[in-house]
PDB file of C-alpha atoms and ligand atoms in Angstrom:
ATOM      1  CA  MET B   1      84.380  63.017 -19.700  1.00 96.00           C
ATOM      2  CA  ILE B   2      88.118  63.305 -19.738  1.00 98.00           C
ATOM      3  CA  LYS B   3      89.459  65.824 -17.244  1.00 97.00           C
ATOM      4  CA  LYS B   4      92.650  66.472 -15.320  1.00 97.00           C
ATOM      5  CA  ASN B   5      93.858  63.540 -13.185  1.00 97.00           C
ATOM      6  CA  ASP B   6      91.817  60.932 -15.044  1.00 97.00           C
ATOM      7  CA  VAL B   7      93.493  57.774 -16.248  1.00 97.00           C
ATOM      8  CA  VAL B   8      92.522  57.390 -19.892  1.00 97.00           C
ATOM      9  CA  ASN B   9      92.813  54.315 -22.086  1.00 96.00           C
ATOM     10  CA  LEU B  10      93.145  55.101 -25.771  1.00 96.00           C
ATOM     11  CA  ASN B  11      93.405  53.285 -29.031  1.00 97.00           C
ATOM     12  CA  TYR B  12      95.320  55.525 -31.363  1.00 97.00           C
ATOM     13  CA  CYS B  13      97.041  55.615 -34.692  1.00 97.00           C
ATOM     14  CA  LEU B  14      99.573  58.306 -35.548  1.00 97.00           C
ATOM     15  CA  LYS B  15     100.393  59.297 -39.120  1.00 97.00           C
ATOM     16  CA  ASN B  16     102.542  62.017 -40.604  1.00 95.00           C
ATOM     17  CA  SER B  17     101.395  64.433 -43.311  1.00 95.00           C
ATOM     18  CA  LYS B  18     102.348  61.936 -46.022  1.00 95.00           C
ATOM     19  CA  GLY B  19      99.918  59.445 -44.511  1.00 96.00           C
ATOM     20  CA  GLU B  20     102.689  57.152 -43.305  1.00 97.00           C
ATOM     21  CA  GLU B  21     101.932  55.364 -40.071  1.00 97.00           C
ATOM     22  CA  LEU B  22     104.413  56.312 -37.339  1.00 94.00           C
ATOM     23  CA  ASP B  23     102.920  54.647 -34.322  1.00 94.00           C
ATOM     24  CA  ARG B  24      99.823  52.922 -33.052  1.00 95.00           C
ATOM     25  CA  SER B  25      98.585  51.514 -29.768  1.00 94.00           C
ATOM     26  CA  ASP B  26      98.821  47.823 -29.043  1.00 89.00           C
ATOM     27  CA  LYS B  27      95.794  46.044 -30.528  1.00 84.00           C
ATOM     28  CA  ASP B  28      95.193  44.013 -27.365  1.00 86.00           C
ATOM     29  CA  GLN B  29      96.050  46.664 -24.828  1.00 88.00           C
ATOM     30  CA  PRO B  30      95.036  50.308 -25.187  1.00 91.00           C
ATOM     31  CA  PHE B  31      97.603  52.924 -24.241  1.00 94.00           C
ATOM     32  CA  ALA B  32      97.019  54.326 -20.730  1.00 95.00           C
ATOM     33  CA  TYR B  33      98.047  57.765 -19.561  1.00 95.00           C
ATOM     34  CA  LEU B  34      97.332  60.233 -16.783  1.00 96.00           C
ATOM     35  CA  HIS B  35      95.502  63.218 -18.269  1.00 97.00           C
ATOM     36  CA  GLY B  36      96.751  66.735 -17.588  1.00 95.00           C
ATOM     37  CA  MET B  37     100.340  65.731 -16.835  1.00 92.00           C
ATOM     38  CA  GLY B  38     101.894  66.355 -20.231  1.00 91.00           C
ATOM     39  CA  GLN B  39     102.337  62.654 -20.980  1.00 91.00           C
ATOM     40  CA  VAL B  40     100.928  63.112 -24.465  1.00 94.00           C
ATOM     41  CA  VAL B  41     101.800  66.058 -26.706  1.00 95.00           C
ATOM     42  CA  PRO B  42      99.974  69.294 -25.770  1.00 96.00           C
ATOM     43  CA  GLY B  43      97.861  69.461 -28.939  1.00 97.00           C
ATOM     44  CA  LEU B  44      96.543  65.950 -28.408  1.00 98.00           C
ATOM     45  CA  GLU B  45      95.934  66.414 -24.701  1.00 97.00           C
ATOM     46  CA  LYS B  46      93.912  69.556 -25.425  1.00 97.00           C
ATOM     47  CA  ALA B  47      91.816  67.736 -28.050  1.00 98.00           C
ATOM     48  CA  LEU B  48      91.080  64.833 -25.701  1.00 98.00           C
ATOM     49  CA  GLU B  49      89.817  67.052 -22.876  1.00 98.00           C
ATOM     50  CA  GLY B  50      86.080  66.495 -22.380  1.00 98.00           C
ATOM     51  CA  LEU B  51      85.742  63.420 -24.595  1.00 98.00           C
ATOM     52  CA  ALA B  52      83.656  60.479 -23.371  1.00 98.00           C
ATOM     53  CA  ILE B  53      84.128  56.708 -23.533  1.00 98.00           C
ATOM     54  CA  GLY B  54      83.498  55.500 -27.097  1.00 98.00           C
ATOM     55  CA  ASP B  55      84.283  58.863 -28.685  1.00 98.00           C
ATOM     56  CA  LYS B  56      86.418  58.773 -31.804  1.00 98.00           C
ATOM     57  CA  LYS B  57      88.278  61.790 -33.046  1.00 98.00           C
ATOM     58  CA  GLU B  58      90.699  62.818 -35.767  1.00 98.00           C
ATOM     59  CA  VAL B  59      93.211  65.263 -34.315  1.00 98.00           C
ATOM     60  CA  THR B  60      95.739  67.283 -36.298  1.00 98.00           C
ATOM     61  CA  VAL B  61      98.584  68.642 -34.187  1.00 98.00           C
ATOM     62  CA  SER B  62     100.997  71.311 -35.415  1.00 97.00           C
ATOM     63  CA  PRO B  63     104.710  70.911 -34.628  1.00 96.00           C
ATOM     64  CA  ALA B  64     104.459  73.724 -32.067  1.00 95.00           C
ATOM     65  CA  GLU B  65     101.864  71.705 -30.122  1.00 96.00           C
ATOM     66  CA  GLY B  66     103.533  68.417 -30.952  1.00 96.00           C
ATOM     67  CA  TYR B  67     107.230  67.609 -30.719  1.00 93.00           C
ATOM     68  CA  GLY B  68     108.385  71.123 -31.530  1.00 92.00           C
ATOM     69  CA  ASP B  69     109.787  72.753 -34.624  1.00 93.00           C
ATOM     70  CA  PHE B  70     112.943  71.341 -36.138  1.00 93.00           C
ATOM     71  CA  VAL B  71     115.814  73.488 -34.877  1.00 91.00           C
ATOM     72  CA  PRO B  72     118.836  73.209 -37.211  1.00 94.00           C
ATOM     73  CA  THR B  73     121.271  74.457 -34.558  1.00 90.00           C
ATOM     74  CA  LEU B  74     120.390  71.495 -32.340  1.00 90.00           C
ATOM     75  CA  LYS B  75     121.958  69.263 -34.957  1.00 93.00           C
ATOM     76  CA  THR B  76     125.604  69.884 -34.398  1.00 93.00           C
ATOM     77  CA  GLN B  77     129.095  68.550 -33.803  1.00 95.00           C
ATOM     78  CA  VAL B  78     130.794  68.623 -30.425  1.00 92.00           C
ATOM     79  CA  GLU B  79     134.141  67.560 -29.010  1.00 94.00           C
ATOM     80  CA  ARG B  80     134.505  64.148 -27.399  1.00 94.00           C
ATOM     81  CA  SER B  81     135.775  65.959 -24.278  1.00 93.00           C
ATOM     82  CA  ASN B  82     132.217  67.182 -23.584  1.00 89.00           C
ATOM     83  CA  PHE B  83     131.185  63.629 -22.722  1.00 89.00           C
ATOM     84  CA  PRO B  84     132.043  61.567 -19.675  1.00 87.00           C
ATOM     85  CA  LYS B  85     135.447  59.920 -20.124  1.00 89.00           C
ATOM     86  CA  ASP B  86     134.398  56.539 -18.797  1.00 91.00           C
ATOM     87  CA  VAL B  87     131.516  56.111 -21.252  1.00 89.00           C
ATOM     88  CA  ASP B  88     131.970  54.322 -24.564  1.00 92.00           C
ATOM     89  CA  ILE B  89     130.061  56.700 -26.870  1.00 93.00           C
ATOM     90  CA  LYS B  90     127.980  54.941 -29.507  1.00 95.00           C
ATOM     91  CA  PRO B  91     125.408  56.094 -32.076  1.00 96.00           C
ATOM     92  CA  GLY B  92     121.905  56.012 -30.631  1.00 94.00           C
ATOM     93  CA  MET B  93     123.010  56.876 -27.093  1.00 94.00           C
ATOM     94  CA  GLN B  94     121.132  59.713 -25.469  1.00 93.00           C
ATOM     95  CA  PHE B  95     122.452  62.412 -23.191  1.00 90.00           C
ATOM     96  CA  GLU B  96     120.789  65.245 -21.346  1.00 88.00           C
ATOM     97  CA  ALA B  97     122.178  68.732 -21.664  1.00 82.00           C
ATOM     98  CA  GLU B  98     121.117  72.226 -20.709  1.00 80.00           C
ATOM     99  CA  ALA B  99     120.269  74.620 -23.522  1.00 72.00           C
ATOM    100  CA  GLU B 100     121.067  78.327 -23.445  1.00 74.00           C
ATOM    101  CA  ASP B 101     117.538  79.050 -22.243  1.00 77.00           C
ATOM    102  CA  LYS B 102     118.060  76.553 -19.374  1.00 80.00           C
ATOM    103  CA  ARG B 103     115.706  73.999 -20.893  1.00 76.00           C
ATOM    104  CA  ARG B 104     116.799  70.382 -20.541  1.00 81.00           C
ATOM    105  CA  ILE B 105     117.396  68.864 -23.939  1.00 83.00           C
ATOM    106  CA  ILE B 106     117.901  65.223 -24.821  1.00 87.00           C
ATOM    107  CA  PHE B 107     120.609  64.810 -27.448  1.00 91.00           C
ATOM    108  CA  GLU B 108     121.051  61.663 -29.454  1.00 93.00           C
ATOM    109  CA  VAL B 109     124.460  60.624 -30.752  1.00 96.00           C
ATOM    110  CA  ILE B 110     124.194  60.290 -34.542  1.00 95.00           C
ATOM    111  CA  SER B 111     127.738  59.372 -35.492  1.00 96.00           C
ATOM    112  CA  ILE B 112     131.330  59.607 -34.335  1.00 95.00           C
ATOM    113  CA  GLU B 113     134.268  60.965 -36.360  1.00 95.00           C
ATOM    114  CA  GLY B 114     137.395  60.584 -34.280  1.00 93.00           C
ATOM    115  CA  ASP B 115     137.217  63.204 -31.539  1.00 94.00           C
ATOM    116  CA  LYS B 116     134.132  64.820 -33.036  1.00 96.00           C
ATOM    117  CA  ILE B 117     130.684  63.618 -32.144  1.00 95.00           C
ATOM    118  CA  ASN B 118     127.657  64.449 -34.267  1.00 96.00           C
ATOM    119  CA  ILE B 119     124.563  64.938 -32.158  1.00 95.00           C
ATOM    120  CA  ASP B 120     120.929  65.884 -32.735  1.00 94.00           C
ATOM    121  CA  GLY B 121     118.806  67.467 -30.014  1.00 91.00           C
ATOM    122  CA  ASN B 122     115.635  67.484 -32.082  1.00 92.00           C
ATOM    123  CA  HIS B 123     112.930  64.984 -31.273  1.00 89.00           C
ATOM    124  CA  PRO B 124     112.688  62.464 -34.141  1.00 87.00           C
ATOM    125  CA  LEU B 125     109.228  63.892 -34.885  1.00 92.00           C
ATOM    126  CA  ALA B 126     110.230  67.563 -34.574  1.00 94.00           C
ATOM    127  CA  GLY B 127     108.793  69.637 -37.405  1.00 94.00           C
ATOM    128  CA  GLU B 128     106.142  67.023 -38.217  1.00 95.00           C
ATOM    129  CA  THR B 129     102.448  67.798 -38.302  1.00 97.00           C
ATOM    130  CA  LEU B 130     100.905  64.873 -36.463  1.00 97.00           C
ATOM    131  CA  HIS B 131      97.658  63.214 -37.464  1.00 98.00           C
ATOM    132  CA  PHE B 132      96.118  61.158 -34.692  1.00 98.00           C
ATOM    133  CA  SER B 133      93.056  58.941 -34.926  1.00 98.00           C
ATOM    134  CA  VAL B 134      91.949  58.258 -31.397  1.00 98.00           C
ATOM    135  CA  GLU B 135      89.226  56.234 -29.731  1.00 97.00           C
ATOM    136  CA  VAL B 136      88.547  56.591 -26.028  1.00 98.00           C
ATOM    137  CA  MET B 137      88.304  53.091 -24.529  1.00 96.00           C
ATOM    138  CA  ALA B 138      88.080  53.824 -20.801  1.00 96.00           C
ATOM    139  CA  ILE B 139      88.221  56.673 -18.315  1.00 97.00           C
ATOM    140  CA  ARG B 140      88.623  56.408 -14.560  1.00 97.00           C
ATOM    141  CA  GLU B 141      89.849  58.577 -11.734  1.00 96.00           C
ATOM    142  CA  ALA B 142      93.520  58.142 -10.910  1.00 96.00           C
ATOM    143  CA  THR B 143      94.440  56.487  -7.629  1.00 95.00           C
ATOM    144  CA  GLN B 144      96.383  58.453  -5.039  1.00 96.00           C
ATOM    145  CA  GLU B 145      99.452  56.381  -5.866  1.00 94.00           C
ATOM    146  CA  GLU B 146      99.190  57.216  -9.557  1.00 94.00           C
ATOM    147  CA  LEU B 147      98.872  60.914  -8.762  1.00 94.00           C
ATOM    148  CA  THR B 148     101.943  60.700  -6.534  1.00 94.00           C
ATOM    149  CA  HIS B 149     103.932  58.974  -9.266  1.00 92.00           C
ATOM    150  CA  GLY B 150     102.549  61.176 -12.023  1.00 91.00           C
ATOM    151  CA  HIS B 151     101.637  58.309 -14.356  1.00 92.00           C
ATOM    152  CA  ALA B 152      99.071  55.588 -14.944  1.00 94.00           C
ATOM    153  CA  HIS B 153      99.516  52.093 -13.506  1.00 92.00           C
ATOM    154  CA  GLY B 154      98.020  48.817 -14.636  1.00 85.00           C
ATOM    155  CA  GLU B 155      97.148  47.624 -18.139  1.00 79.00           C
ATOM    156  CA  GLY B 156      98.837  49.782 -20.754  1.00 81.00           C
ATOM    157  CA  GLY B 157     100.468  52.030 -18.173  1.00 82.00           C
ATOM    158  CA  ALA B 158     103.807  52.027 -16.357  1.00 74.00           C
ATOM    159  CA  HIS B 159     105.096  48.589 -15.389  1.00 66.00           C
ATOM    160  CA  HIS B 160     107.896  49.522 -13.064  1.00 65.00           C
ATOM    161  CA  HIS B 161     106.299  47.920  -9.996  1.00 62.00           C
TER     162      HIS B 161
HETATM  163 ZN1   ZN X 201     104.363  54.384 -10.676  1.00 86.50          ZN
END
């Protein structure tokens, strides 16, 4: 049964409310994550808690428990002078900034108009109700090293070492 600090292997498919497929796990290699660490959206993590190997589940996740509501004010235009001088700003680049409530927000550069830069701090899936189909492929206890790093290692996990 999935519980905090388990490494879970999942097959999943993610669709939006229109039924369009947004993402799915690799056919040959289930996605691996460390449960209870916020590596999957809160609504999905909650739904996976307590599932066993072989369980399949359809999970609907509201924006609030997914990638957040779409916040229009996060889509805005800022002066070039707000960015580091030595960086060649291009669409698609991401920057971290601090919001008024002190939360760290990742902004993506959308376009550049002279000295004005259009940015969007919404997650690409903000405002979307998420429809996951999941199948639990494996569950094991995390190793001490994985707990220290805060993520799963091995097949389907982090490959940084
Ligand atoms: Zn690691």
